[in-house]
Short mmCIF file of N, CA and C and ligand atoms in Angstrom, two decimals:
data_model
loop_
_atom_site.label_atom_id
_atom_site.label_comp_id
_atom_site.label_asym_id
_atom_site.label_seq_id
_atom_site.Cartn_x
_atom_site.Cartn_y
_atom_site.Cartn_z
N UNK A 1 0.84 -1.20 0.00
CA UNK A 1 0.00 0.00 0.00
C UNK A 1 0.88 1.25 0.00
N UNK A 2 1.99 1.23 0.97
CA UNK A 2 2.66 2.57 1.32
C UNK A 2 3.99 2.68 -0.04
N UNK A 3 4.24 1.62 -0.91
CA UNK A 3 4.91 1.59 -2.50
C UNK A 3 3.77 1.92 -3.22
N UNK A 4 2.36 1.73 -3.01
CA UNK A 4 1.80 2.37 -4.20
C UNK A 4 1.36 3.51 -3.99
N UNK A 5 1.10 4.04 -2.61
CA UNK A 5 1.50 5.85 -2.95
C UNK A 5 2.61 6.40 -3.51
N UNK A 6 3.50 5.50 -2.61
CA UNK A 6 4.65 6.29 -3.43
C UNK A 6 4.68 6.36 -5.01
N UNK A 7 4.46 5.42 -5.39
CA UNK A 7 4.22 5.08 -7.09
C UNK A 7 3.39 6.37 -7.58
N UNK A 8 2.24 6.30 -7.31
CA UNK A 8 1.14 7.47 -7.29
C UNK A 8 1.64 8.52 -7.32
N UNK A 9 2.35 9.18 -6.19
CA UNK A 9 3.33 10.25 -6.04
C UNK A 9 4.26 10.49 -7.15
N UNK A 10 4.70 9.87 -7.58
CA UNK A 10 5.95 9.89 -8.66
C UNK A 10 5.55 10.56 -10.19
N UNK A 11 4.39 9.42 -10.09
CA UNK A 11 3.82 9.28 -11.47
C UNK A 11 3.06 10.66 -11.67
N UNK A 12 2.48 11.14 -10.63
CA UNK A 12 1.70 12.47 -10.43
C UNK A 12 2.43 13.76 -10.53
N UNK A 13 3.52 13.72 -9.95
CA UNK A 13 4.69 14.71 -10.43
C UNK A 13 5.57 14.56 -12.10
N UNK A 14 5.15 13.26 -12.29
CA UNK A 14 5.76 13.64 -14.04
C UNK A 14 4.88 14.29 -14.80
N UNK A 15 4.07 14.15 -14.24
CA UNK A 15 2.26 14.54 -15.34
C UNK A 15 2.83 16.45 -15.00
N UNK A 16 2.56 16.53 -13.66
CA UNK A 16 2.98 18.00 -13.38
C UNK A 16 3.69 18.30 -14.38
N UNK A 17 5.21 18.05 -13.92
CA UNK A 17 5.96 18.34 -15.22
C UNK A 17 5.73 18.63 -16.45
N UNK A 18 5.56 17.43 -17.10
CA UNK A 18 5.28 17.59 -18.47
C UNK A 18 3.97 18.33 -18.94
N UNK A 19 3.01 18.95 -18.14
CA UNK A 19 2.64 19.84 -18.30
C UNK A 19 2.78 21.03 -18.34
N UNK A 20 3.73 21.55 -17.09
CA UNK A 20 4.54 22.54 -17.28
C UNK A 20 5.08 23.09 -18.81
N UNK A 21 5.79 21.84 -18.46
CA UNK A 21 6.97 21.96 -19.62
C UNK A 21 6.16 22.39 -21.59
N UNK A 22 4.49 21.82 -21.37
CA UNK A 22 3.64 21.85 -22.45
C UNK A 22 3.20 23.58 -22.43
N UNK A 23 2.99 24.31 -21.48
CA UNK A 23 2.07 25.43 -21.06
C UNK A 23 3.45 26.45 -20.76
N UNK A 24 4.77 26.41 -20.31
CA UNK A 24 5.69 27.74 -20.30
C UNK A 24 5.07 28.88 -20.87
N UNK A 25 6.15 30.14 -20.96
CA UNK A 25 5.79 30.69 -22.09
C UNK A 25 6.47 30.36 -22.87
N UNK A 26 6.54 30.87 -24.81
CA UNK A 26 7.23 30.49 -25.63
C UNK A 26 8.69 31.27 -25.56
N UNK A 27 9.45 30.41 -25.56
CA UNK A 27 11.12 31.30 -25.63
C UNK A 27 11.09 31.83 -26.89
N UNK A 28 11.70 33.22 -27.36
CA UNK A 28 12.32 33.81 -28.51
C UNK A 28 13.33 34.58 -28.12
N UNK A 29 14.82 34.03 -28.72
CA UNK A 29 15.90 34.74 -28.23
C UNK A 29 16.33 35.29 -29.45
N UNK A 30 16.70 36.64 -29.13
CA UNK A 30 17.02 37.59 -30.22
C UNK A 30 18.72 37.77 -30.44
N UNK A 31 19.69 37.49 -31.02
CA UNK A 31 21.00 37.97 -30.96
C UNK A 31 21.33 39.10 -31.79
N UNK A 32 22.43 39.89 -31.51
CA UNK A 32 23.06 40.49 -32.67
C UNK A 32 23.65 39.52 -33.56
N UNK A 33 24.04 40.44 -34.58
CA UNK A 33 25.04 39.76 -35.52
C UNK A 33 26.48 40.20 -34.95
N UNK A 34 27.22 39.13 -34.47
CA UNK A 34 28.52 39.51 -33.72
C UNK A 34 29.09 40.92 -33.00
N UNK A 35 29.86 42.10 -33.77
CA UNK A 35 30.10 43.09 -33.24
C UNK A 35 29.12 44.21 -34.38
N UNK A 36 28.21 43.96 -34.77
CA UNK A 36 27.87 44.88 -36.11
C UNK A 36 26.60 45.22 -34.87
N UNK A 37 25.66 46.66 -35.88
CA UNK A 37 24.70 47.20 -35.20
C UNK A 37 23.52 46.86 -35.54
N UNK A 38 23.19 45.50 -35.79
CA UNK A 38 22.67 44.77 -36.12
C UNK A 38 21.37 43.46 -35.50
N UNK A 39 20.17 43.31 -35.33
CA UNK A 39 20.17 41.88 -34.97
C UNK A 39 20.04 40.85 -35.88
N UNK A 40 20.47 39.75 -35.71
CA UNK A 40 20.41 38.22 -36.38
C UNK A 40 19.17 38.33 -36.60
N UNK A 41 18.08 38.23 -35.43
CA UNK A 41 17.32 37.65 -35.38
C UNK A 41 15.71 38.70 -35.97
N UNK A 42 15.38 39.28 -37.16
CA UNK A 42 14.76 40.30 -37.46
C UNK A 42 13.60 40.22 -37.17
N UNK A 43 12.91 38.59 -37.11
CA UNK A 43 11.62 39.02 -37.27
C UNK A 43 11.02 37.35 -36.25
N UNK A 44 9.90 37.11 -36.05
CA UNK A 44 9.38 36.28 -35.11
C UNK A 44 7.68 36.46 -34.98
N UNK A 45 7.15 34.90 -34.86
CA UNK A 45 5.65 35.14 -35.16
C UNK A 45 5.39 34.50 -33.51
N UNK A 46 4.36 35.05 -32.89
CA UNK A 46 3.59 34.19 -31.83
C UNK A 46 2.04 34.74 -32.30
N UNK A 47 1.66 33.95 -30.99
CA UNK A 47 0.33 33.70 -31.06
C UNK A 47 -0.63 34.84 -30.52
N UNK A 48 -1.45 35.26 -30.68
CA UNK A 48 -2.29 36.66 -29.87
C UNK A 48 -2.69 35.90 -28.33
N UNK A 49 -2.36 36.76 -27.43
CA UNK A 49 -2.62 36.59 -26.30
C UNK A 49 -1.78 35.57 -25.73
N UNK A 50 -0.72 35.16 -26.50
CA UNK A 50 0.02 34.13 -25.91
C UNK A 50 0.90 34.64 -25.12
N UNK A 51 1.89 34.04 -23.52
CA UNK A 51 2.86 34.17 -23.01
C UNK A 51 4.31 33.96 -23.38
N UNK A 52 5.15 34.99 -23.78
CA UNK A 52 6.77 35.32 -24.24
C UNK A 52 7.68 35.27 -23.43
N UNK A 53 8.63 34.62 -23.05
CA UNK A 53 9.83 35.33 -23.01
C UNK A 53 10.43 35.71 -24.01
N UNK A 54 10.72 36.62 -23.74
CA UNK A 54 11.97 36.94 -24.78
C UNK A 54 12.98 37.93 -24.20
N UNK A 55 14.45 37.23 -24.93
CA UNK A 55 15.28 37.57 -24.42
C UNK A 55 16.41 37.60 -25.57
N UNK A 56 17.04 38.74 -25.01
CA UNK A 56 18.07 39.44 -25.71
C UNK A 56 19.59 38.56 -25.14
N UNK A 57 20.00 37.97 -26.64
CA UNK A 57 21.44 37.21 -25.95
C UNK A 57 22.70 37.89 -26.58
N UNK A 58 23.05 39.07 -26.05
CA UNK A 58 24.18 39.78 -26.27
C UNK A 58 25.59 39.02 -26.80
N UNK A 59 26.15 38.47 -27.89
CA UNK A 59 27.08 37.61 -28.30
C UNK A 59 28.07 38.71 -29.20
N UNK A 60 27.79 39.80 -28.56
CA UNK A 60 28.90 40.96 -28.88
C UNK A 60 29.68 40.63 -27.92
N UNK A 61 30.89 41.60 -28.35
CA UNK A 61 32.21 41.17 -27.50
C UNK A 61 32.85 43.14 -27.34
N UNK A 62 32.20 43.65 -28.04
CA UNK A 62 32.92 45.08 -28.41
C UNK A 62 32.14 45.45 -27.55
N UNK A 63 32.60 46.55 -26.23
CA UNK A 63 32.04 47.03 -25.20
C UNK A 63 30.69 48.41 -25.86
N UNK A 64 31.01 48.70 -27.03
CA UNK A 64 30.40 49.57 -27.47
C UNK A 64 28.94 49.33 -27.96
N UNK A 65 28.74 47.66 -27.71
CA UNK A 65 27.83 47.10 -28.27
C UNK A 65 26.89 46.39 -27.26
N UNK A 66 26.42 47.41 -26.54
CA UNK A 66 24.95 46.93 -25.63
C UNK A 66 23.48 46.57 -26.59
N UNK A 67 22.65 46.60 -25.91
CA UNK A 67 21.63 46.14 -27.01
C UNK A 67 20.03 45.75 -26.01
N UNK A 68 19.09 46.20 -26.06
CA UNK A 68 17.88 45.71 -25.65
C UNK A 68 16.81 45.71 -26.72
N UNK A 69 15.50 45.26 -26.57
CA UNK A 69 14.60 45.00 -27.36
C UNK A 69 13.73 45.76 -26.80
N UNK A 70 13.10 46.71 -27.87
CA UNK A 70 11.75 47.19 -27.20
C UNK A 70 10.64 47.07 -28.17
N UNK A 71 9.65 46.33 -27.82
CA UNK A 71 8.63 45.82 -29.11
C UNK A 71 7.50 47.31 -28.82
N UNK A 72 7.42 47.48 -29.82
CA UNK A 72 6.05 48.66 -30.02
C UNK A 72 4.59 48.62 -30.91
N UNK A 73 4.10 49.22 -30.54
CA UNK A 73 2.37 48.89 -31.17
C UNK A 73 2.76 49.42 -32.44
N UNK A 74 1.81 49.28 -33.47
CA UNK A 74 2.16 49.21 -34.83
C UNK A 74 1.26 50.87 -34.72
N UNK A 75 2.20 51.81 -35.69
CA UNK A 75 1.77 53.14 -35.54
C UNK A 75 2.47 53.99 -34.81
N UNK A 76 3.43 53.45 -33.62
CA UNK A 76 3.85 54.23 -33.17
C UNK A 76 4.91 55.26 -33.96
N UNK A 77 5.50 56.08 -33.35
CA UNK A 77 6.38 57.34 -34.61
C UNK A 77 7.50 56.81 -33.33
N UNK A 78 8.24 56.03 -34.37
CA UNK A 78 9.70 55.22 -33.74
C UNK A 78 10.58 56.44 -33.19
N UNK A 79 10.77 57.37 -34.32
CA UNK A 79 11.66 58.32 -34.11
C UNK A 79 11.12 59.37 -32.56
N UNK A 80 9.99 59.44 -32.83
CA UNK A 80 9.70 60.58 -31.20
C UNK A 80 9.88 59.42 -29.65
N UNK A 81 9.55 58.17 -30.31
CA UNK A 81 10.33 57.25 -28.93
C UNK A 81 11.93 57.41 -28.60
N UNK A 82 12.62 56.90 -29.79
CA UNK A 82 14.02 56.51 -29.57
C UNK A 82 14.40 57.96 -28.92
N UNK A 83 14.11 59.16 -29.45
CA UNK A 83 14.80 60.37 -28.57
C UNK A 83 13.79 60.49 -27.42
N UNK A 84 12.96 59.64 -27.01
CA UNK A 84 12.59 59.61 -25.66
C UNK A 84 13.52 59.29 -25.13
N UNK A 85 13.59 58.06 -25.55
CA UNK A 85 14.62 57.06 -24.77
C UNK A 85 16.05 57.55 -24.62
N UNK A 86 16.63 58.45 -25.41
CA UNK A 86 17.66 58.97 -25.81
C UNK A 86 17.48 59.99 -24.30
N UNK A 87 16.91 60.74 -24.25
CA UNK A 87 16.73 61.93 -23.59
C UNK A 87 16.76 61.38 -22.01
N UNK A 88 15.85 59.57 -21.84
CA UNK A 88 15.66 59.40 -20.57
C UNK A 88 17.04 59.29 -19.49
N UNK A 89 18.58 58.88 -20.52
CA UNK A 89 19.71 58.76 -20.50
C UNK A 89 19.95 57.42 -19.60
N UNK A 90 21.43 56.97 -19.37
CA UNK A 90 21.92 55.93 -19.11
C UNK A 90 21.36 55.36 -18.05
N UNK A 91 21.03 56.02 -16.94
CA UNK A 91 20.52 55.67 -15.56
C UNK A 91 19.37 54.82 -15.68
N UNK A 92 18.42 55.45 -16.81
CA UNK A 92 17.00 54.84 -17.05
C UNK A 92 17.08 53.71 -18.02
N UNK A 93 18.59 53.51 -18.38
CA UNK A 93 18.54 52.03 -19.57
C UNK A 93 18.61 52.35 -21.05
N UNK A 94 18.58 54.05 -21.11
CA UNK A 94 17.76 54.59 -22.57
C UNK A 94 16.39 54.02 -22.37
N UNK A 95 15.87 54.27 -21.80
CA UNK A 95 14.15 53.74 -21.91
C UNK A 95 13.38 54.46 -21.24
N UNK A 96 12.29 54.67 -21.83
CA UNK A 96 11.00 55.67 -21.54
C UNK A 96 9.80 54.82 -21.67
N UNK A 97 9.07 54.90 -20.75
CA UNK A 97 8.13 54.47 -20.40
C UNK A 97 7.12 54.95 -21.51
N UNK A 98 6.03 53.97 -22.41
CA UNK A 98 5.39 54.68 -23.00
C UNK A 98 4.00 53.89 -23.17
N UNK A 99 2.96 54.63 -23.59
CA UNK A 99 1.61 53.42 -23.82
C UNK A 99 1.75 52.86 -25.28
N UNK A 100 2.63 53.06 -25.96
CA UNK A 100 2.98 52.23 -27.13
C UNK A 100 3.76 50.89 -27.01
N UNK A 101 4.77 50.75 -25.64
CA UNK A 101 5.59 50.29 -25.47
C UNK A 101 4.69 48.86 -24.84
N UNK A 102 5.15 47.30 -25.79
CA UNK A 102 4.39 46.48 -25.86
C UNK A 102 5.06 45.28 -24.90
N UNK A 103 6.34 44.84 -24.82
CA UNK A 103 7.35 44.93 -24.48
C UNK A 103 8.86 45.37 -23.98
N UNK A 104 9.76 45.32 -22.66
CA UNK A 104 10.81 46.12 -23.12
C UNK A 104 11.96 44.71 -22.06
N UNK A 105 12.56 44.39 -22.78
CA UNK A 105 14.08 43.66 -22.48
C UNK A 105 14.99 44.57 -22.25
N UNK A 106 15.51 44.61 -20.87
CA UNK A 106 16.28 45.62 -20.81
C UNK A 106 17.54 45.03 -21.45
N UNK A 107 18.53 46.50 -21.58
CA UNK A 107 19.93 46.45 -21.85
C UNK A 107 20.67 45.36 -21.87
N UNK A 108 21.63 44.38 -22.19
CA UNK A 108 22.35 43.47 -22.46
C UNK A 108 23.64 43.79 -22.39
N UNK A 109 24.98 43.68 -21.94
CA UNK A 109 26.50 44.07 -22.13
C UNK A 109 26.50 43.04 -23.01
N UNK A 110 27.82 43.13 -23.45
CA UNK A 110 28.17 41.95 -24.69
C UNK A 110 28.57 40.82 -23.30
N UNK A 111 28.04 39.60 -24.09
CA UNK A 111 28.14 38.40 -22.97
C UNK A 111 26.70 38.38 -22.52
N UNK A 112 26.32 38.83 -22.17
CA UNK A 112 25.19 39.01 -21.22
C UNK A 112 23.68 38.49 -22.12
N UNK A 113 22.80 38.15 -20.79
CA UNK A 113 21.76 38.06 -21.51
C UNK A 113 20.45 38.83 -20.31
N UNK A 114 19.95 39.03 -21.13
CA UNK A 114 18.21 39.68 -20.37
C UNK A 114 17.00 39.11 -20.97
N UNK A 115 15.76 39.39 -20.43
CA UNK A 115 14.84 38.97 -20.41
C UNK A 115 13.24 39.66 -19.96
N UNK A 116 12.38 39.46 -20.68
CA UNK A 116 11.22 39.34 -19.68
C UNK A 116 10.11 38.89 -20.43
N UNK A 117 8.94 38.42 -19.35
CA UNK A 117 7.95 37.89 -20.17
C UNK A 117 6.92 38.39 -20.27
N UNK A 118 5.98 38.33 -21.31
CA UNK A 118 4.87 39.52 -21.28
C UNK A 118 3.82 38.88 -22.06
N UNK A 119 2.55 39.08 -22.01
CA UNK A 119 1.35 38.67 -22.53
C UNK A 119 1.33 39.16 -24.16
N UNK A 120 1.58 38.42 -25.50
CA UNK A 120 1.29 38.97 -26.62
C UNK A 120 -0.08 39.69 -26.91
N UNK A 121 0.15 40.45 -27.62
CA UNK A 121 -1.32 41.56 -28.03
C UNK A 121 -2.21 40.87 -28.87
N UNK A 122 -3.87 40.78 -28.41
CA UNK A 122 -4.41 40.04 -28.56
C UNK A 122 -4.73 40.46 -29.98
N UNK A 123 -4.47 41.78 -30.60
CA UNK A 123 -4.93 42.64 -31.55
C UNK A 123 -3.55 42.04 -32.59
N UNK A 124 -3.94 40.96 -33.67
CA UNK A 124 -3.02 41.01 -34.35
C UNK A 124 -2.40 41.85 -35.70
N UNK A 125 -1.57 41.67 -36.05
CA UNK A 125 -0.62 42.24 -36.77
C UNK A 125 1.34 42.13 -36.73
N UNK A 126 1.54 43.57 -37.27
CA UNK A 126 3.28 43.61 -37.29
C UNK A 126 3.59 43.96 -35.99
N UNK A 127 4.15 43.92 -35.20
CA UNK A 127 4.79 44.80 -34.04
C UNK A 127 6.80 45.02 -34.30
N UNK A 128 6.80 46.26 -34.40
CA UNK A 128 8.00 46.19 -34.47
C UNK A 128 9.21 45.98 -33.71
N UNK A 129 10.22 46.31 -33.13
CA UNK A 129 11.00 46.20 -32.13
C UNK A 129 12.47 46.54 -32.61
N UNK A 130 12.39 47.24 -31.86
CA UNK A 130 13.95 48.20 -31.95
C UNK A 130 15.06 48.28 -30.50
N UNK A 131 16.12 48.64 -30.94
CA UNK A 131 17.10 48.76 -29.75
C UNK A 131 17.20 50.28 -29.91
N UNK A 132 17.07 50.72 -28.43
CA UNK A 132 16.67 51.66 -27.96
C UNK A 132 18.43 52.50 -27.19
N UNK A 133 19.30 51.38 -27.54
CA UNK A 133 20.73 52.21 -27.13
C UNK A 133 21.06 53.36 -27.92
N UNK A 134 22.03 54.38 -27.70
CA UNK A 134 22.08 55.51 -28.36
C UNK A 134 22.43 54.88 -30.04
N UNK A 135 22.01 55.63 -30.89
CA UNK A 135 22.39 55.85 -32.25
C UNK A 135 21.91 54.03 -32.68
N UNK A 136 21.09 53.34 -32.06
CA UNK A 136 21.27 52.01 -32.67
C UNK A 136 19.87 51.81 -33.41
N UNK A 137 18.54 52.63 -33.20
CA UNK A 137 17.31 52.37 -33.74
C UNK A 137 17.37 52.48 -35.18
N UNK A 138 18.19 52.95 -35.84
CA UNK A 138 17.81 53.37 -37.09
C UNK A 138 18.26 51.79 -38.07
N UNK A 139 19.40 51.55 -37.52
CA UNK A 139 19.44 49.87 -37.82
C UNK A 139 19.24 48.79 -37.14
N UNK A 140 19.00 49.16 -35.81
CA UNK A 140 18.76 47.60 -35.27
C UNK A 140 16.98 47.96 -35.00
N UNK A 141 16.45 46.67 -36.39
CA UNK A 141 14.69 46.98 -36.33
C UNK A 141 14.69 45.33 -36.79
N UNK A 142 13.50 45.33 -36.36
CA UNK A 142 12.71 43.99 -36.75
C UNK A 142 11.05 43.72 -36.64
N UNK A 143 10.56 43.04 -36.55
CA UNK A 143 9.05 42.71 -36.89
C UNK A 143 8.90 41.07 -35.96
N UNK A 144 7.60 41.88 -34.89
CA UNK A 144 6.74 40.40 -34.04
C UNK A 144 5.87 40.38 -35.02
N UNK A 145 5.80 39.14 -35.67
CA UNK A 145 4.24 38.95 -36.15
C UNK A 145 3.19 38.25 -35.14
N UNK A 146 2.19 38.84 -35.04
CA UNK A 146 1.46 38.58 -33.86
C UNK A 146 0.46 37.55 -34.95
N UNK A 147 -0.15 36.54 -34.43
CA UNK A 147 -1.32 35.97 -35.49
C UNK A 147 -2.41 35.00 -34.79
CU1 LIG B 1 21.73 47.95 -29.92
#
């Protein structure tokens, strides 16, 4: 009797598990392209209303080359953000708080990685996402496809 709880027990915690492991959120890791101002990774589809991580894996090596992700609602005017963010200066991450702002992964050093997870927008479409370090929005862009 007291081996087939235990049995019970066992078997009841793999189910846990592998449910877990079925329901996470979805990982999407974004890299640069080595030391360039660049990401690898441009573009990425999830699901509306689905749970993200996503995370920025810094595989720069040139100190000059930090890097975060900030995903934005489609419409927003990129340029009056990034000199938000520009303006909010180093202390704040380059980042400004905004109601466009859909996502934000903070900053990354080269080596480094960051993260966070956030509920996808149930409203589908493009969402874009840019790095918000000084002088890097104008080339480091990409596209969430939400669907
Ligand atoms: Cu960058």
């Amino acid at each position: 009797m007291r081996s087939f709880k235990f049995f019970a027990m066992i078997v009841s915690t793999l189910v846990f598990l592998a449910a877990c492991g079925e329901s996470g959120p979805k990982k999407v890791t974004i890299q640069p392209v080595g030391n360039e101002m660049k990401y690898a990774t441009t573009e990425f589809t999830v699901k509306a209303g689905e749970q993200v991580t996503l995370i920025m894996d810094n595989v720069a090596t040139s100190p000059a080359m930090i890097h975060n992700v900030v995903v934005l609602k489609p419409g927003t005017d990129v340029d009056a953000f990034a000199q938000a963010c520009l303006a909010a200066g180093e202390s704040a991450g380059y980042f400004a708080d905004d109601p466009n702002v859909v996502a934000h992964v903070p900053l990354a050093k080269p080596g480094k990685k960051t993260q966070v997870t956030f509920t996808a927008p149930t409203e589908k479409g493009d969402y874009m996402y840019i790095c918000t370090y000084p002088g890097h929005y104008v080339l480091m862009r990409g596209t969430m496809h939400v669907q």
